[in-house]
Coordinates of C-alpha atoms and ligand atoms in Angstrom, one line a residue:
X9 CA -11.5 -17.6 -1.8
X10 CA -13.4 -15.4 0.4
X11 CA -11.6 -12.3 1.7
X12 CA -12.8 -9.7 4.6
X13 CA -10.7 -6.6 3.2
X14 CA -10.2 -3.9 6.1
X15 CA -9.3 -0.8 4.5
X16 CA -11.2 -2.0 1.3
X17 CA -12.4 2.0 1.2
X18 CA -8.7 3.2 0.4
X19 CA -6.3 3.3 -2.7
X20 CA -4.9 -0.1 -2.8
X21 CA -8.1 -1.7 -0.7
X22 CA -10.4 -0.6 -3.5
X23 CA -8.3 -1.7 -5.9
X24 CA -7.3 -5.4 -4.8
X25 CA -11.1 -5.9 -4.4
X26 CA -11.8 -5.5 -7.7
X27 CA -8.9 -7.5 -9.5
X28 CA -9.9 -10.2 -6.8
X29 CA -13.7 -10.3 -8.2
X30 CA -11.7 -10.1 -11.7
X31 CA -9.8 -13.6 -10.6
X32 CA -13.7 -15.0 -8.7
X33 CA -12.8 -14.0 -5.4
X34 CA -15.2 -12.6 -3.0
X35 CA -14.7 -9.9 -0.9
X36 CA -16.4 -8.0 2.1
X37 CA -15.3 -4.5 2.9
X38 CA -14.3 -3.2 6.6
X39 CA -14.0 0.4 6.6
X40 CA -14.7 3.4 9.2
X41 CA -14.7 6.0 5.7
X42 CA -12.5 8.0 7.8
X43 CA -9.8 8.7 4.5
X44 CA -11.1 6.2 2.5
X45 CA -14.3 6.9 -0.1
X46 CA -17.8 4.8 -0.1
X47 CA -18.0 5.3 -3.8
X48 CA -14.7 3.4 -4.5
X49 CA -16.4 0.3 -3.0
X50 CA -18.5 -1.4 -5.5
X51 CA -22.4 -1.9 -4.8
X52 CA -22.3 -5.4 -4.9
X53 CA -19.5 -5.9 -2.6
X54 CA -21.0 -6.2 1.1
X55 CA -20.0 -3.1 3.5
X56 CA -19.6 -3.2 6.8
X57 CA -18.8 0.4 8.3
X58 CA -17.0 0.0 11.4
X59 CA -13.8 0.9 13.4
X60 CA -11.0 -1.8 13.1
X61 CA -10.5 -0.3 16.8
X62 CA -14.6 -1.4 17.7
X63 CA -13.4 -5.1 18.9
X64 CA -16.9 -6.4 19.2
X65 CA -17.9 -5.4 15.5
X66 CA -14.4 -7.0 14.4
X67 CA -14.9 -10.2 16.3
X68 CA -18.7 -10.5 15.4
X69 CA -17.6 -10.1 11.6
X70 CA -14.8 -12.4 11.9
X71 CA -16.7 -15.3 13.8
X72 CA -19.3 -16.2 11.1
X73 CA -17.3 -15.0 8.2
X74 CA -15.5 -18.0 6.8
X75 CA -12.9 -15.8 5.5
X76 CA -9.9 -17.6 4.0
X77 CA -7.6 -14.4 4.4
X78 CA -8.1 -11.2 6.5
X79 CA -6.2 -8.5 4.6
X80 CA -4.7 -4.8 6.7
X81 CA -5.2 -2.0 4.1
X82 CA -6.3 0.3 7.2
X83 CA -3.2 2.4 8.1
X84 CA -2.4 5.9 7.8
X85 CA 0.5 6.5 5.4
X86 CA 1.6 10.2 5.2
X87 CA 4.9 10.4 6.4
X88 CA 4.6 14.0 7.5
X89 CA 1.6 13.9 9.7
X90 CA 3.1 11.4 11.7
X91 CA 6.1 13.3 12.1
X92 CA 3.5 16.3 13.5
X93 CA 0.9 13.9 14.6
X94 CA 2.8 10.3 16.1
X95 CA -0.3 9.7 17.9
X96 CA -2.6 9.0 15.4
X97 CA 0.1 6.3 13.8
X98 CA 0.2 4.5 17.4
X99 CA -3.4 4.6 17.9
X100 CA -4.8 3.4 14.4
X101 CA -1.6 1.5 13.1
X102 CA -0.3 -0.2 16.4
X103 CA -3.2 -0.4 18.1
X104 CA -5.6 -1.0 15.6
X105 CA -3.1 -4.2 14.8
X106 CA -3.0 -5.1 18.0
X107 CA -7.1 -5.5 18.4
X108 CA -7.0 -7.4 14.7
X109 CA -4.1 -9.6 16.0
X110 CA -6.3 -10.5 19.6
X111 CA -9.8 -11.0 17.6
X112 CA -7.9 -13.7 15.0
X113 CA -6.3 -15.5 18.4
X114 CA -9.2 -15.3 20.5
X115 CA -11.8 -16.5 17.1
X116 CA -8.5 -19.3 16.2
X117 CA -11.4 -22.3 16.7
X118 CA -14.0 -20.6 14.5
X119 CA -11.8 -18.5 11.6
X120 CA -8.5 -19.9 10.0
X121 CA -7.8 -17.1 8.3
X122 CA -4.8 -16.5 7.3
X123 CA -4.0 -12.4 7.8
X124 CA -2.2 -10.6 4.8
X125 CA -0.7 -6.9 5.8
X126 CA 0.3 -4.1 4.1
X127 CA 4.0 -2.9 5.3
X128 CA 6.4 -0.6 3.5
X129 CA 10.0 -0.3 2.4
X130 CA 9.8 2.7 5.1
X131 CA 10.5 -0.1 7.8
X132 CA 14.2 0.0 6.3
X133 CA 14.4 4.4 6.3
X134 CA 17.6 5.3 4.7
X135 CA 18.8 1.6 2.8
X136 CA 22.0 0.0 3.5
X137 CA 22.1 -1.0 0.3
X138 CA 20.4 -1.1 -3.1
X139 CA 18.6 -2.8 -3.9
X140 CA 16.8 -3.5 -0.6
X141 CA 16.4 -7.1 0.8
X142 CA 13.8 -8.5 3.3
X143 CA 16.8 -9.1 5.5
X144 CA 18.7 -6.0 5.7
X145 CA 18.9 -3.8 8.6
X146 CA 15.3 -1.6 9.7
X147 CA 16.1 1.8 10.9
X148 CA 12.4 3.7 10.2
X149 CA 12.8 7.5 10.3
X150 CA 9.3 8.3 10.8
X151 CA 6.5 7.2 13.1
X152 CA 4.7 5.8 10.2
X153 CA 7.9 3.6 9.3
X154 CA 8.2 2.4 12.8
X155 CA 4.5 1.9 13.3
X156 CA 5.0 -0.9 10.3
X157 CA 7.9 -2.2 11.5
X158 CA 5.8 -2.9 15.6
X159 CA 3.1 -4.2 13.4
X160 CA 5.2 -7.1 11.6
X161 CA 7.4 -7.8 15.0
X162 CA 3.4 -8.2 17.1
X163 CA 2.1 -10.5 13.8
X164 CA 5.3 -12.3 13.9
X165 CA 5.0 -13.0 17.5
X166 CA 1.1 -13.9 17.2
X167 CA 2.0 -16.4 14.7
X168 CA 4.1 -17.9 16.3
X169 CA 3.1 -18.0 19.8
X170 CA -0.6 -19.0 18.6
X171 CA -0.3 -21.0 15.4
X172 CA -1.3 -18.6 13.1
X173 CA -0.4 -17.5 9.3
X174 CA 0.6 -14.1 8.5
X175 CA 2.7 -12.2 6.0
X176 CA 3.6 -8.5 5.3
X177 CA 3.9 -7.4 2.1
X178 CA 6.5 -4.2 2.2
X179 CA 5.5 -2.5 -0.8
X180 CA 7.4 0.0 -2.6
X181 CA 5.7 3.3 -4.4
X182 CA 2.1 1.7 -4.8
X183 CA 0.7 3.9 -8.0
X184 CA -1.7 4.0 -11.3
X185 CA -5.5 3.0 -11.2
X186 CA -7.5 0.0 -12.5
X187 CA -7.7 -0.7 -16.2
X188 CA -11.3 -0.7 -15.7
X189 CA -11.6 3.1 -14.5
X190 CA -13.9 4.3 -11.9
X191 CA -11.4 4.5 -9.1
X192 CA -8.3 5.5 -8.6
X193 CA -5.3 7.6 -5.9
X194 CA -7.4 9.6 -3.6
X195 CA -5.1 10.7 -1.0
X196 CA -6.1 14.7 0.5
X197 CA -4.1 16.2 1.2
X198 CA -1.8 14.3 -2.0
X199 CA 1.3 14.0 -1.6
X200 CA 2.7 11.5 -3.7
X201 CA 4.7 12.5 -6.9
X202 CA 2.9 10.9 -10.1
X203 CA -0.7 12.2 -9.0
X204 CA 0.8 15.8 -7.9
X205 CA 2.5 15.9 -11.4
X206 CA -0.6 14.9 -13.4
X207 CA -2.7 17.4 -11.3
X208 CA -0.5 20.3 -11.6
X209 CA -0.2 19.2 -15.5
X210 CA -3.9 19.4 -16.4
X211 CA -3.8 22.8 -14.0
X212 CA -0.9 24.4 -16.0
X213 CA 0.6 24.8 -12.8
X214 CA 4.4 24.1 -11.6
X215 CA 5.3 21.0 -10.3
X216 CA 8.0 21.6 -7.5
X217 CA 10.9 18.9 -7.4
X218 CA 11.9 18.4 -4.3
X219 CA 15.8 18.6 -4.5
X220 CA 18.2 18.1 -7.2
X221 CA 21.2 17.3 -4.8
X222 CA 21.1 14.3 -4.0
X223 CA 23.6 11.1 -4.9
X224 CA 21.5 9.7 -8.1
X225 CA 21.9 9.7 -11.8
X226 CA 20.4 13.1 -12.3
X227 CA 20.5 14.5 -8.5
X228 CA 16.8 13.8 -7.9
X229 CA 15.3 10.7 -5.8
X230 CA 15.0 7.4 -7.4
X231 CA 11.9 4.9 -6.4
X232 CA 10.2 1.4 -7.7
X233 CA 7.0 2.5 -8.7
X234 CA 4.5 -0.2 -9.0
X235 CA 1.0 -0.7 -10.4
X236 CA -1.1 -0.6 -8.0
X237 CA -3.3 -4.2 -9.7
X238 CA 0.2 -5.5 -9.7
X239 CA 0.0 -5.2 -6.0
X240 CA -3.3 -6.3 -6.0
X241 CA -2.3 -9.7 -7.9
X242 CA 0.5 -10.2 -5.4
X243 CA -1.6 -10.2 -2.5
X244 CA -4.4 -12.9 -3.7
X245 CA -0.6 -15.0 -4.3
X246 CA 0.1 -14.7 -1.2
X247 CA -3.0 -15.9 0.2
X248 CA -3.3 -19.1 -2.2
X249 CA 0.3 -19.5 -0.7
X250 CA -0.7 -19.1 2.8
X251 CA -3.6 -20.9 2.7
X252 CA -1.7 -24.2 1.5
X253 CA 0.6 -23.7 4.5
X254 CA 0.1 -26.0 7.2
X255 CA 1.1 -24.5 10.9
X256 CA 2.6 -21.2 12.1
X257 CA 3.9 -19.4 9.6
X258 CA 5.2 -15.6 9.1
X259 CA 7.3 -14.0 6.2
X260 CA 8.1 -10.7 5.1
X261 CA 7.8 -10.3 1.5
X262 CA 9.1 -7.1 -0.9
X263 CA 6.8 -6.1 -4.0
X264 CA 8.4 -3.9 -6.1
X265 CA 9.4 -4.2 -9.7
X266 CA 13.6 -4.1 -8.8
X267 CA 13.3 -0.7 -11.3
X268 CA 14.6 2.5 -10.2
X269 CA 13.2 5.8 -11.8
X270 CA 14.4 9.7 -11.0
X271 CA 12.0 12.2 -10.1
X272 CA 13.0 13.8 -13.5
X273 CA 12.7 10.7 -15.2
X274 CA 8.7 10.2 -13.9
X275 CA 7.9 14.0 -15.1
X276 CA 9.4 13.3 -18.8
X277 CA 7.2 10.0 -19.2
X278 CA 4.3 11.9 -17.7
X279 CA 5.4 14.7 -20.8
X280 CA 5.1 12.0 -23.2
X281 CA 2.3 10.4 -22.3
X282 CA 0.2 14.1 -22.0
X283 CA 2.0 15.4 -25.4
X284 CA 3.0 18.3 -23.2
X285 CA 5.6 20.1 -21.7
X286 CA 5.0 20.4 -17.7
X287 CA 6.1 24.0 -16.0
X288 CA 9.2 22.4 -13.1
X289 CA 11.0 24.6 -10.6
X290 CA 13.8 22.3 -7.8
X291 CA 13.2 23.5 -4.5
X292 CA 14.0 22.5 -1.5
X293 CA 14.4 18.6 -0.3
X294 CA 11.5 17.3 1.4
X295 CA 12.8 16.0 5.2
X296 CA 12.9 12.6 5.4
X297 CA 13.6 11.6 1.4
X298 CA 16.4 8.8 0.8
X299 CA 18.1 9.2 -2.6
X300 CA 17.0 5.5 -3.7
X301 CA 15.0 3.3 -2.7
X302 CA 13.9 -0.2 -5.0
X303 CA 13.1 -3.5 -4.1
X304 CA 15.4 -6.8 -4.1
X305 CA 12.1 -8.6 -5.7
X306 CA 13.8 -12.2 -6.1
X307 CA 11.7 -13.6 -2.6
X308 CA 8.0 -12.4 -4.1
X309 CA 9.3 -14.2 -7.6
X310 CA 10.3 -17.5 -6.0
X311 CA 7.4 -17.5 -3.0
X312 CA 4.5 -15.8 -4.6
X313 CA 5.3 -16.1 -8.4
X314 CA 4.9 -12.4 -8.6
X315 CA 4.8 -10.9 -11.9
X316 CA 3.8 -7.4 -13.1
X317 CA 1.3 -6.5 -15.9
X318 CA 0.9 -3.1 -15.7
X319 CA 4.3 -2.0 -13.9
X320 CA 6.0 -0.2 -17.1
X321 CA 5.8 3.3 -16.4
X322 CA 3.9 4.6 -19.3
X323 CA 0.9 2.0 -18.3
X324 CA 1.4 3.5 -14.6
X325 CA 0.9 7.1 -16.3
X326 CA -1.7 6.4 -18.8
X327 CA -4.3 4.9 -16.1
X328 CA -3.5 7.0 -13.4
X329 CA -4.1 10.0 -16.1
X330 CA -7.3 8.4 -17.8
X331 CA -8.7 8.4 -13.9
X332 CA -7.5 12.1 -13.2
X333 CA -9.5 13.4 -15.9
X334 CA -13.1 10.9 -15.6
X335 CA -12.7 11.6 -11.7
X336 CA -15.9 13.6 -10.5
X337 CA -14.7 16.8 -8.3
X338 CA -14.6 16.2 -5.3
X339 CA -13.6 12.7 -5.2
X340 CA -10.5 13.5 -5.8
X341 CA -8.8 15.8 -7.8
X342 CA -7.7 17.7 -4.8
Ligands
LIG45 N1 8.1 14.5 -4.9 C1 8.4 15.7 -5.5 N2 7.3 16.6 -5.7 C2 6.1 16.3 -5.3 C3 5.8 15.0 -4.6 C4 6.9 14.2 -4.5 O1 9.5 16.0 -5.9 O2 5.2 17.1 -5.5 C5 9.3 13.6 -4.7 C6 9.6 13.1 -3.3 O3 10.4 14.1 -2.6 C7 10.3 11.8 -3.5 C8 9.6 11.2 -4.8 O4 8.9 12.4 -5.4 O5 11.6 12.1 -3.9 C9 8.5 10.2 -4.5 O6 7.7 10.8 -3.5 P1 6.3 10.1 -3.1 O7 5.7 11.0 -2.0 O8 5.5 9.9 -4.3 O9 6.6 8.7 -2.5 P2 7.6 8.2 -1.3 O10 8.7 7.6 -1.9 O11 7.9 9.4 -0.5 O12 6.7 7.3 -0.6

């Protein structure tokens, strides 16, 4: 299959490209480089730098493309800045949808593509229930939660209003880096728990715990982490499924592994796998945290076939570390 990957200069982006050329897929990259990094696309992967918001680029890359699946990797995902910041969400999450969704209808005679998006288990905000279901009731807390949430209700409209194919894919805590090295989580400012740990690890610094008060095993927040070339695999699934589906068509899909770990739980496998004791101080809960959150993953095993390779959370530690300490400064590191 041939893929245009918007957002293919980002964590997950740069990874699905390369276990897609792993599985003889070919992919071209759509990226503005605004948080994403031109050295995590490789150099024989065409790059097109451009705003998803710059309609006339989109369209023009779209029309003689013969893409056989568009794929969404382009949103902003820190939870905090769009609590500060909701504009930004509106403007590149919603919006920047929005022009994907009217280039697709308006290019319906020249592209079939079928349009793959990334969404998150923050459409659902505090869970009704564990573990989560596609079906169960959406309350986002953030801007960045409800900006996923519009985004699948205007896809799901689009394809069925127009005859299109689209699916979101919520995904759970997306983390590791590929088995091959080179790339891996670049987020700056990083906020995410595995690559704050390793960081402070290799710094000797304290790793702050945000909260041990909470209704879990051990008081601290529980979350499905999942490889991020587990993610990868799921996505070129679900557009071999897509593909071989005739008519409008839109599903919402949860990848996750079903597993819930503790915050404590991540640092002691992180210990292991450094053969080190890490500094750790509770403080205060971060706003916003749910005690659990894991994925009912039953609808991605019967749709998609998902499976995970790399999903175990020693694997998860042991690449994301091997990339911490080859990354140049700079790239990341933080
Ligand atoms: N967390 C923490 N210390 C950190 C970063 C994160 O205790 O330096 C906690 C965070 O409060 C949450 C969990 O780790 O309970 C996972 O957070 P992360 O930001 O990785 O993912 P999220 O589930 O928020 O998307």
């Amino acid at each position: 299959m041939r893929f245009l990957v918007i957002g293919g200069a980002g964590y997950i982006g740069s990874h699905f490209i390369r276990e897609a050329k792993r599985q003889g897929h070919s992919s071209v990259v759509y990226d503005n480089l605004e948080r994403g990094f031109r050295e995590s696309i490789p150099s024989d992967v065409p790059f097109i730098k451009a705003d998803l918001l710059d309609s006339k680029t989109l369209e023009e890359t779209i029309k003689d493309g013969h893409f056989d699946a568009i794929y969404h990797f382009a949103a902003f995902a820190l939870v905090g800045e769009s609590v500060s910041q909701p504009e930004l969400y509106y403007e590149n999450n919603v919006e920047g949808v929005r022009v994907l969704l009217e280039a697709m209808r308006k290019l319906k005679t020249k592209s079939n593509a079928v349009l793959i998006f990334s969404s998150s288990c923050a459409v659902f905000g505090t869970p009704s229930k564990l573990p989560i279901s596609e079906e169960d009731p959406k309350k986002p807390q953030s801007p960045y939660g409800k900006s996923k949430l519009i985004d699948e209700w205007m896809i799901e409209d689009y394809c069925y209003a127009h005859g299109m194919r689209g699916m979101a894919l919520r995904y759970f805590n997306a983390c590791g880096a590929d088995k091959d090295g080179g790339i891996g989580e670049a987020h700056d400012p990083e906020t995410h728990l595995i690559p704050n740990v390793i960081k402070a690890a290799l710094a000797k610094e304290t790793v702050t715990i945000f909260g041990d008060d909470f209704e879990t095993l051990d008081g601290t927040c529980v979350r499905d982490y999942i490889h991020v070339t587990d993610l990868a695999d799921a996505h070129i699934k679900a557009a071999a499924y897509l593909c071989a589906q005739k008519g409008a068509i839109y599903d919402a899909i949860h990848l996750g592994t079903g597993n819930g770990y503790s915050n404590l739980q991540v640092v002691k496998v992180i210990e292991k796998v450094l053969g080190m004791m890490i500094e750790q101080r509770i403080g205060a809960r971060r706003a916003g945290d749910p005690a659990g959150l894991y994925a009912d993953n039953r609808k991605a095993k019967k749709i998609l076939g998902f499976t995970t390779r790399y999903s175990d959370l020693e694997t998860i530690i042991a690449t994301a570390l091997a990339w911490h300490q080859e990354a140049p400064e700079g790239y990341n590191r933080g």
